[in-house]
Tab-separated table of C-alpha atoms in Angstrom:
chain	number	residue	atom	x	y	z
A	1	MET	CA	-7.316	35.154	56.875
A	2	ALA	CA	-6.473	37.088	60.057
A	3	ALA	CA	-4.416	34.685	62.144
A	4	GLY	CA	-1.007	36.311	61.762
A	5	SER	CA	0.916	38.122	64.487
A	6	SER	CA	1.415	41.408	62.534
A	7	SER	CA	4.948	41.630	63.973
A	8	ARG	CA	6.014	44.079	61.260
A	9	MET	CA	3.415	46.608	62.444
A	10	GLY	CA	5.395	47.284	65.635
A	11	GLU	CA	3.572	49.291	68.310
A	12	LEU	CA	0.410	49.637	66.198
A	13	GLY	CA	-0.471	46.020	67.014
A	14	LYS	CA	-2.547	43.590	64.998
A	15	LYS	CA	-3.169	45.174	61.608
A	16	GLU	CA	-6.556	43.562	60.958
A	17	TYR	CA	-7.918	45.120	64.156
A	18	LEU	CA	-6.756	48.687	63.483
A	19	PRO	CA	-9.538	51.313	63.094
A	20	LEU	CA	-10.706	52.136	59.565
A	21	ASN	CA	-13.760	54.016	58.270
A	22	GLY	CA	-15.511	53.824	61.623
A	23	GLY	CA	-14.953	50.073	61.777
A	24	SER	CA	-11.771	48.014	61.693
A	25	VAL	CA	-9.540	46.839	58.858
A	26	LEU	CA	-11.129	43.389	59.244
A	27	SER	CA	-14.734	44.637	59.257
A	28	GLU	CA	-14.135	46.843	56.198
A	29	THR	CA	-12.502	43.937	54.361
A	30	ALA	CA	-15.447	41.666	55.112
A	31	LEU	CA	-17.945	44.374	54.215
A	32	VAL	CA	-16.865	44.427	50.564
A	33	PHE	CA	-17.608	40.704	50.195
A	34	LEU	CA	-20.880	40.914	52.135
A	35	GLN	CA	-22.156	43.764	49.980
A	36	THR	CA	-21.944	41.573	46.867
A	37	LYS	CA	-24.567	39.258	48.431
A	38	LEU	CA	-22.964	36.294	46.665
A	39	PHE	CA	-21.871	34.287	49.699
A	40	SER	CA	-23.593	31.889	52.074
A	41	THR	CA	-20.786	31.543	54.616
A	42	VAL	CA	-18.090	33.806	56.011
A	43	LEU	CA	-15.219	32.287	57.950
A	44	VAL	CA	-12.682	34.327	59.908
A	45	VAL	CA	-9.403	32.646	60.819
A	46	HIS	CA	-8.075	34.238	64.005
A	47	PRO	CA	-5.042	33.729	66.273
A	48	LYS	CA	-5.226	30.959	68.837
A	49	ASN	CA	-7.038	32.104	71.992
A	50	GLY	CA	-8.108	35.251	70.141
A	51	LEU	CA	-11.808	34.622	69.493
A	52	ALA	CA	-13.158	37.596	71.473
A	53	ALA	CA	-10.835	40.116	69.813
A	54	ALA	CA	-11.625	38.722	66.360
A	55	LYS	CA	-15.375	38.996	66.885
A	56	LYS	CA	-15.045	42.551	68.199
A	57	ALA	CA	-13.043	43.608	65.146
A	58	PHE	CA	-15.280	41.761	62.669
A	59	TYR	CA	-18.485	43.352	63.971
A	60	LYS	CA	-17.024	46.803	64.624
A	61	ASN	CA	-18.907	48.182	61.621
A	62	PRO	CA	-22.655	47.665	62.366
A	63	LEU	CA	-23.295	47.035	58.656
A	64	VAL	CA	-21.344	43.777	58.915
A	65	ALA	CA	-23.782	42.426	61.496
A	66	GLU	CA	-26.747	43.558	59.406
A	67	LEU	CA	-25.504	42.039	56.145
A	68	SER	CA	-24.363	38.767	57.720
A	69	LYS	CA	-27.404	38.081	59.921
A	70	ASP	CA	-28.798	35.511	57.464
A	71	LEU	CA	-25.414	33.932	56.664
A	72	ASN	CA	-23.241	31.337	58.358
A	73	VAL	CA	-20.519	33.219	60.232
A	74	ILE	CA	-17.738	30.995	61.555
A	75	PHE	CA	-14.634	31.835	63.603
A	76	THR	CA	-11.804	29.316	63.483
A	77	PRO	CA	-8.373	29.428	65.179
A	78	GLY	CA	-5.389	29.411	62.857
A	79	GLY	CA	-2.226	27.349	62.936
A	80	ASP	CA	1.507	28.029	63.098
A	81	THR	CA	1.721	28.841	59.374
A	82	ARG	CA	-0.590	30.386	56.813
A	83	GLN	CA	-0.845	27.025	55.060
A	84	GLU	CA	-1.974	25.357	58.283
A	85	SER	CA	-4.439	28.191	58.988
A	86	VAL	CA	-6.037	27.857	55.562
A	87	PHE	CA	-6.277	24.093	55.988
A	88	ASN	CA	-8.035	24.592	59.343
A	89	ALA	CA	-10.503	26.917	57.646
A	90	LEU	CA	-11.199	24.556	54.771
A	91	LYS	CA	-11.859	21.679	57.170
A	92	ALA	CA	-14.269	23.857	59.145
A	93	LEU	CA	-16.072	24.812	55.931
A	94	ASP	CA	-16.313	21.228	54.679
A	95	LYS	CA	-19.462	20.496	56.695
A	96	LYS	CA	-21.201	23.364	54.817
A	97	SER	CA	-20.417	21.668	51.477
A	98	PRO	CA	-19.664	24.874	49.550
A	99	ARG	CA	-19.160	24.833	45.800
A	100	LEU	CA	-16.594	27.624	45.666
A	101	VAL	CA	-14.341	29.364	48.164
A	102	LEU	CA	-12.489	32.681	48.030
A	103	ILE	CA	-9.461	32.959	50.313
A	104	HIS	CA	-8.648	36.579	51.126
A	105	ASP	CA	-6.201	38.450	53.340
A	106	GLY	CA	-7.985	40.158	56.217
A	107	ALA	CA	-5.547	43.057	55.802
A	108	ARG	CA	-6.638	43.896	52.236
A	109	PRO	CA	-9.602	46.206	52.881
A	110	PHE	CA	-9.339	48.285	49.688
A	111	ILE	CA	-10.505	45.599	47.267
A	112	SER	CA	-13.497	46.410	45.068
A	113	GLN	CA	-16.715	44.447	44.724
A	114	SER	CA	-15.940	44.230	41.021
A	115	LEU	CA	-12.721	42.291	41.623
A	116	VAL	CA	-14.502	39.946	44.039
A	117	LYS	CA	-17.109	39.161	41.379
A	118	LYS	CA	-14.522	38.698	38.619
A	119	THR	CA	-12.432	36.322	40.748
A	120	LEU	CA	-15.509	34.326	41.672
A	121	ALA	CA	-16.602	34.042	38.024
A	122	ALA	CA	-13.138	33.005	36.862
A	123	ALA	CA	-12.833	30.376	39.605
A	124	LEU	CA	-16.184	28.952	38.612
A	125	LYS	CA	-15.123	28.773	34.967
A	126	TYR	CA	-11.522	27.571	35.333
A	127	GLY	CA	-11.467	25.858	38.730
A	128	ALA	CA	-8.969	28.318	40.230
A	129	ALA	CA	-8.342	32.032	39.734
A	130	VAL	CA	-6.132	34.753	41.180
A	131	PRO	CA	-5.888	38.509	40.520
A	132	ALA	CA	-2.389	39.756	39.751
A	133	LEU	CA	-0.437	42.791	38.584
A	134	GLN	CA	2.493	42.852	36.181
A	135	PRO	CA	5.604	44.140	38.008
A	136	VAL	CA	6.645	47.697	37.178
A	137	GLU	CA	10.355	47.145	37.858
A	138	THR	CA	12.490	44.730	35.858
A	139	GLN	CA	12.836	41.489	37.827
A	140	LYS	CA	15.999	39.425	38.416
A	141	GLU	CA	16.625	36.092	40.103
A	142	MET	CA	19.556	36.048	42.558
A	143	ASP	CA	21.769	33.225	43.707
A	144	SER	CA	22.878	32.588	47.293
A	145	SER	CA	25.742	35.084	46.961
A	146	SER	CA	23.365	37.907	45.925
A	147	LYS	CA	24.506	37.833	42.306
A	148	ILE	CA	22.092	37.831	39.392
A	149	ALA	CA	21.494	34.238	38.411
A	150	ARG	CA	18.773	34.777	35.818
A	151	HIS	CA	17.256	37.696	33.904
A	152	LEU	CA	13.493	37.387	33.989
A	153	LYS	CA	11.032	38.754	31.454
A	154	ARG	CA	8.659	41.141	33.149
A	155	SER	CA	5.878	40.385	30.653
A	156	SER	CA	5.667	36.795	31.910
A	157	LEU	CA	5.666	37.666	35.618
A	158	ALA	CA	2.735	38.379	37.925
A	159	ALA	CA	2.538	39.754	41.461
A	160	VAL	CA	-0.445	37.881	42.833
A	161	GLN	CA	-3.045	39.310	45.190
A	162	THR	CA	-6.067	37.910	46.980
A	163	PRO	CA	-8.828	36.781	46.902
A	164	GLN	CA	-7.737	33.493	45.429
A	165	GLY	CA	-10.748	31.538	44.245
A	166	PHE	CA	-11.111	27.742	43.986
A	167	LEU	CA	-13.596	24.954	43.499
A	168	PHE	CA	-13.957	23.945	47.126
A	169	PRO	CA	-13.706	20.121	47.043
A	170	GLU	CA	-10.595	20.315	44.865
A	171	ILE	CA	-8.661	22.856	46.963
A	172	LEU	CA	-9.477	20.941	50.146
A	173	GLU	CA	-8.161	17.744	48.543
A	174	CYS	CA	-4.976	19.562	47.465
A	175	HIS	CA	-4.369	20.698	51.042
A	176	LYS	CA	-4.951	17.163	52.313
A	177	LYS	CA	-2.345	15.827	49.882
A	178	ALA	CA	0.167	18.479	50.914
A	179	LYS	CA	-0.437	17.630	54.568
A	180	LYS	CA	-0.038	13.907	53.926
A	181	GLU	CA	3.279	14.455	52.150
A	182	GLY	CA	4.551	16.754	54.889
A	183	LYS	CA	4.924	19.719	52.515
A	184	THR	CA	4.556	22.809	54.683
A	185	ASP	CA	6.488	25.521	52.863
A	186	PHE	CA	3.921	26.654	50.285
A	187	THR	CA	3.579	30.446	50.254
A	188	ASP	CA	0.040	30.662	48.908
A	189	ASP	CA	-2.859	28.479	47.844
A	190	THR	CA	-2.285	28.756	44.100
A	191	GLU	CA	1.053	26.993	44.647
A	192	ILE	CA	-0.682	24.145	46.476
A	193	TRP	CA	-3.333	23.976	43.755
A	194	ASP	CA	-0.787	23.855	40.938
A	195	ASN	CA	1.191	21.111	42.700
A	196	TYR	CA	-1.736	18.767	43.375
A	197	SER	CA	-4.444	19.624	40.840
A	198	ASP	CA	-4.580	18.710	37.163
A	199	LYS	CA	-5.904	22.237	36.442
A	200	LYS	CA	-3.895	25.450	36.299
A	201	THR	CA	-4.743	28.675	38.068
A	202	ARG	CA	-6.246	31.354	35.856
A	203	VAL	CA	-4.681	34.813	36.283
A	204	ILE	CA	-6.993	37.819	35.963
A	205	PRO	CA	-6.094	41.534	36.147
A	206	GLY	CA	-5.676	42.710	39.730
A	207	GLU	CA	-6.112	46.206	41.153
A	208	PRO	CA	-3.272	48.571	42.165
A	209	GLY	CA	-5.379	49.745	45.104
A	210	ASN	CA	-5.828	46.219	46.455
A	211	ILE	CA	-2.804	46.540	48.707
A	212	LYS	CA	-2.073	44.429	51.761
A	213	ILE	CA	-1.423	46.394	54.941
A	214	THR	CA	1.973	45.118	56.112
A	215	TYR	CA	3.977	47.995	57.582
A	216	PRO	CA	2.960	51.029	59.690
A	217	LYS	CA	3.381	53.312	56.669
A	218	ASP	CA	0.635	51.383	54.860
A	219	VAL	CA	-1.975	52.650	57.306
A	220	THR	CA	-1.515	56.264	56.219
A	221	ILE	CA	-1.260	55.887	52.451
A	222	ASP	CA	-3.790	57.701	50.281
A	223	GLY	CA	-5.738	54.505	49.685
A	224	ALA	CA	-6.503	54.299	53.395
A	225	GLN	CA	-8.111	57.730	53.491
A	226	THR	CA	-11.892	58.032	53.482
A	227	PHE	CA	-13.643	61.042	51.974
A	228	ARG	CA	-17.159	62.200	52.820
A	229	ILE	CA	-19.170	65.063	51.334
A	230	GLY	CA	-21.908	66.742	53.364
A	231	LEU	CA	-24.701	69.068	52.215
A	232	GLY	CA	-26.705	71.422	54.414
A	233	THR	CA	-29.412	73.961	53.581
A	234	ASP	CA	-31.549	76.323	55.603
A	235	LEU	CA	-34.154	79.049	55.065
A	236	HIS	CA	-35.497	81.562	57.575
A	237	ARG	CA	-38.137	84.238	57.248
A	238	LEU	CA	-36.931	87.787	57.815
A	239	VAL	CA	-39.006	89.664	60.400
A	240	GLU	CA	-38.740	92.887	62.311
A	241	GLY	CA	-37.449	92.847	65.873
A	242	ARG	CA	-34.764	90.194	65.243
A	243	LYS	CA	-31.039	90.443	64.521
A	244	LEU	CA	-29.726	89.358	61.142
A	245	ILE	CA	-26.920	86.926	62.083
A	246	LEU	CA	-24.911	85.029	59.484
A	247	GLY	CA	-21.900	82.925	60.369
A	248	GLY	CA	-21.887	84.346	63.880
A	249	VAL	CA	-21.674	87.930	62.601
A	250	VAL	CA	-24.457	90.499	63.068
A	251	LEU	CA	-25.201	92.345	59.827
A	252	PRO	CA	-26.786	95.815	60.029
A	253	TYR	CA	-30.386	95.564	58.803
A	254	ASP	CA	-33.882	96.363	60.027
A	255	LYS	CA	-34.956	92.707	59.878
A	256	GLY	CA	-33.554	89.456	61.201
A	257	GLU	CA	-34.125	85.694	61.004
A	258	ASP	CA	-37.209	84.271	62.664
A	259	GLY	CA	-36.279	81.075	64.482
A	260	HIS	CA	-36.286	79.083	67.700
A	261	SER	CA	-32.577	79.747	68.275
A	262	ASP	CA	-30.835	82.958	67.242
A	263	GLY	CA	-31.766	82.036	63.658
A	264	ASP	CA	-28.268	81.999	62.131
A	265	ALA	CA	-29.210	80.249	58.889
A	266	LEU	CA	-25.605	79.954	57.688
A	267	LEU	CA	-24.343	78.160	60.795
A	268	HIS	CA	-27.425	75.923	60.710
A	269	ALA	CA	-26.609	74.823	57.144
A	270	ILE	CA	-22.975	74.222	58.108
A	271	THR	CA	-24.026	72.146	61.119
A	272	ASP	CA	-26.260	69.981	58.931
A	273	ALA	CA	-23.510	69.527	56.331
A	274	LEU	CA	-20.969	68.345	58.908
A	275	LEU	CA	-23.355	66.027	60.734
A	276	GLY	CA	-24.607	64.588	57.452
A	277	ALA	CA	-21.124	63.895	56.105
A	278	ALA	CA	-20.264	62.027	59.294
A	279	ALA	CA	-23.674	60.244	59.260
A	280	LEU	CA	-24.331	61.360	62.836
A	281	GLY	CA	-27.709	63.010	62.380
A	282	ASP	CA	-28.965	66.497	61.608
A	283	ILE	CA	-29.486	69.751	63.438
A	284	GLY	CA	-33.130	68.916	64.149
A	285	SER	CA	-32.282	65.644	65.886
A	286	TYR	CA	-29.409	67.223	67.796
A	287	PHE	CA	-31.261	70.359	68.886
A	288	PRO	CA	-35.059	69.787	68.601
A	289	PRO	CA	-36.898	73.079	68.002
A	290	GLU	CA	-39.686	71.988	70.347
A	291	ASP	CA	-37.220	71.858	73.244
A	292	ASP	CA	-37.205	75.164	75.152
A	293	LYS	CA	-33.588	74.452	76.069
A	294	TRP	CA	-32.583	75.754	72.662
A	295	LYS	CA	-34.775	78.880	72.734
A	296	ASP	CA	-32.672	81.807	71.431
A	297	ALA	CA	-29.570	79.611	71.653
A	298	ASP	CA	-26.277	80.806	70.196
A	299	SER	CA	-25.932	78.884	66.913
A	300	ALA	CA	-22.144	79.059	67.180
A	301	LYS	CA	-22.312	76.998	70.362
A	302	LEU	CA	-24.669	74.518	68.687
A	303	LEU	CA	-22.232	74.154	65.815
A	304	GLN	CA	-19.320	73.649	68.213
A	305	ALA	CA	-21.205	70.890	70.051
A	306	ALA	CA	-22.004	69.072	66.810
A	307	TRP	CA	-18.480	69.578	65.457
A	308	LYS	CA	-17.029	68.113	68.647
A	309	ASP	CA	-18.911	64.861	67.968
A	310	VAL	CA	-17.824	64.842	64.317
A	311	ARG	CA	-14.183	65.274	65.371
A	312	ALA	CA	-14.569	62.576	68.031
A	313	ALA	CA	-15.654	60.184	65.263
A	314	GLY	CA	-12.282	60.757	63.600
A	315	TRP	CA	-13.243	63.257	60.884
A	316	GLU	CA	-11.204	66.261	59.783
A	317	LEU	CA	-12.423	69.196	57.686
A	318	GLN	CA	-10.713	69.750	54.358
A	319	ASN	CA	-12.873	72.601	53.149
A	320	LEU	CA	-16.265	74.240	53.535
A	321	ASP	CA	-18.013	76.089	50.700
A	322	CYS	CA	-21.155	78.096	51.419
A	323	VAL	CA	-23.741	80.175	49.593
A	324	VAL	CA	-25.839	82.941	51.166
A	325	LYS	CA	-28.936	83.964	49.188
A	326	LEU	CA	-29.854	87.424	50.402
A	327	GLN	CA	-31.339	90.424	48.616
A	328	GLU	CA	-30.495	93.008	51.292
A	329	PRO	CA	-28.178	94.055	52.853
A	330	LYS	CA	-25.109	93.588	50.645
A	331	PHE	CA	-23.117	90.655	51.953
A	332	LEU	CA	-19.745	91.245	50.269
A	333	PRO	CA	-18.501	93.897	52.753
A	334	HIS	CA	-18.974	91.367	55.575
A	335	ARG	CA	-17.672	88.228	53.859
A	336	GLN	CA	-14.162	88.157	55.283
A	337	LYS	CA	-15.426	88.740	58.810
A	338	VAL	CA	-17.957	85.920	58.381
A	339	ARG	CA	-15.272	83.541	57.065
A	340	GLN	CA	-13.046	84.334	60.033
A	341	SER	CA	-15.929	83.807	62.443
A	342	ILE	CA	-16.797	80.377	61.006
A	343	ALA	CA	-13.132	79.304	60.995
A	344	ARG	CA	-12.821	80.376	64.635
A	345	VAL	CA	-15.886	78.365	65.665
A	346	LEU	CA	-14.557	75.244	63.918
A	347	GLY	CA	-10.945	75.755	64.935
A	348	VAL	CA	-9.689	75.620	61.337
A	349	ASP	CA	-7.739	77.943	59.072
A	350	VAL	CA	-9.769	80.610	57.295
A	351	SER	CA	-8.440	79.290	53.958
A	352	GLN	CA	-10.608	76.205	54.500
A	353	VAL	CA	-13.815	78.269	54.577
A	354	PHE	CA	-15.423	80.256	51.791
A	355	VAL	CA	-18.774	82.008	51.484
A	356	LYS	CA	-20.407	83.286	48.303
A	357	ALA	CA	-23.486	85.501	48.064
A	358	LYS	CA	-26.365	85.596	45.600
A	359	THR	CA	-29.386	87.867	45.408
A	360	GLY	CA	-32.890	86.787	44.534
A	361	GLU	CA	-33.070	89.192	41.590
A	362	ARG	CA	-36.139	90.714	43.245
A	363	VAL	CA	-37.997	87.452	42.657
A	364	GLY	CA	-39.424	85.062	45.255
A	365	PRO	CA	-39.079	85.191	49.060
A	366	VAL	CA	-35.360	86.022	48.898
A	367	GLY	CA	-35.735	88.612	46.160
A	368	LEU	CA	-38.608	90.296	47.995
A	369	CYS	CA	-36.530	90.498	51.211
A	370	GLN	CA	-38.867	88.080	52.947
A	371	ALA	CA	-36.279	85.373	53.641
A	372	VAL	CA	-32.622	84.421	53.706
A	373	GLU	CA	-31.542	81.046	52.306
A	374	THR	CA	-28.204	79.290	52.809
A	375	GLU	CA	-26.347	76.267	51.488
A	376	ALA	CA	-23.153	74.593	52.728
A	377	VAL	CA	-21.035	71.787	51.285
A	378	CYS	CA	-18.151	70.248	53.228
A	379	LEU	CA	-15.473	67.674	52.540
A	380	LEU	CA	-14.417	65.525	55.498
A	381	THR	CA	-11.568	63.029	55.593
A	382	LYS	CA	-10.588	60.232	57.919
A	383	LYS	CA	-7.546	57.960	57.998
């Protein structure tokens, strides 16, 4: 369901079309259902005369197109009310003769696959099912003068969510009966079901994180934040006639890294970690070693170029943790300078960058001063 006007979102515009996780709120909502691989048809209810915008938002995440390529994907214009929009959708689905239908808000992208499966199973067993949470605050019923008319027991109340699951022929028939009687003020489909079906809706435990984006503040809540971890590693032989550069800092030593660029193994690992976390590629695909363009290139500039793309994709760095495996020279005297250099390249605070050092205990390529090895782990976030 994505046919509403989103008037309460103000200048942000239509909530289902807002960016989220590299896609849109609508695409990320659909993705959860598609990943279960339990559905044959997906129907998006969009505003009247809004087909193009709905398709753009739905397919904004490429995974949606990939996972739905063998399914029926239908776009149907909504009506003046949610009830009318759902009825339009059910009529459009009728020709597909589905057994079950889940009706979900397009602005609830934080639902889990587990809740989708549980709602589907309960609807199959009981005819109708809805996830719900017990209210935290004590609930009261007011009269028209804003006085308490009735004291309600919280234990018997439920704040319902979506998806709401139904046996398809029955929920369609319920909507037809409501339409025939001119009843147009139902607030959700469980109310229509309970008015026109001889079965009752089964309530199952909902999820606190399954919130519906309604106001601008909902877009920036913790639940809307995406976290990505990236890992990068690198190893370079140490040879005479080269500078030993780590994190953009030259360390005094009679050997340096052998490499196509300047050989800065630490910045190479960091570049890979950032690109990997953002799923944009790796240092080899960005700067192919067989390309003479990158011969003796400044690794700090390579990192800046990659980081620019990561930032452009909406990612922010929370922290970067690195390990340098080096037998000689001692790294500790240079650590703070290296941290400052990395922070300067990335344009972040030095507190977000840390570098640890390990020796090779005189064992293996590192321990025998034949190589330097590095590792980097980063945490990226996006809202």
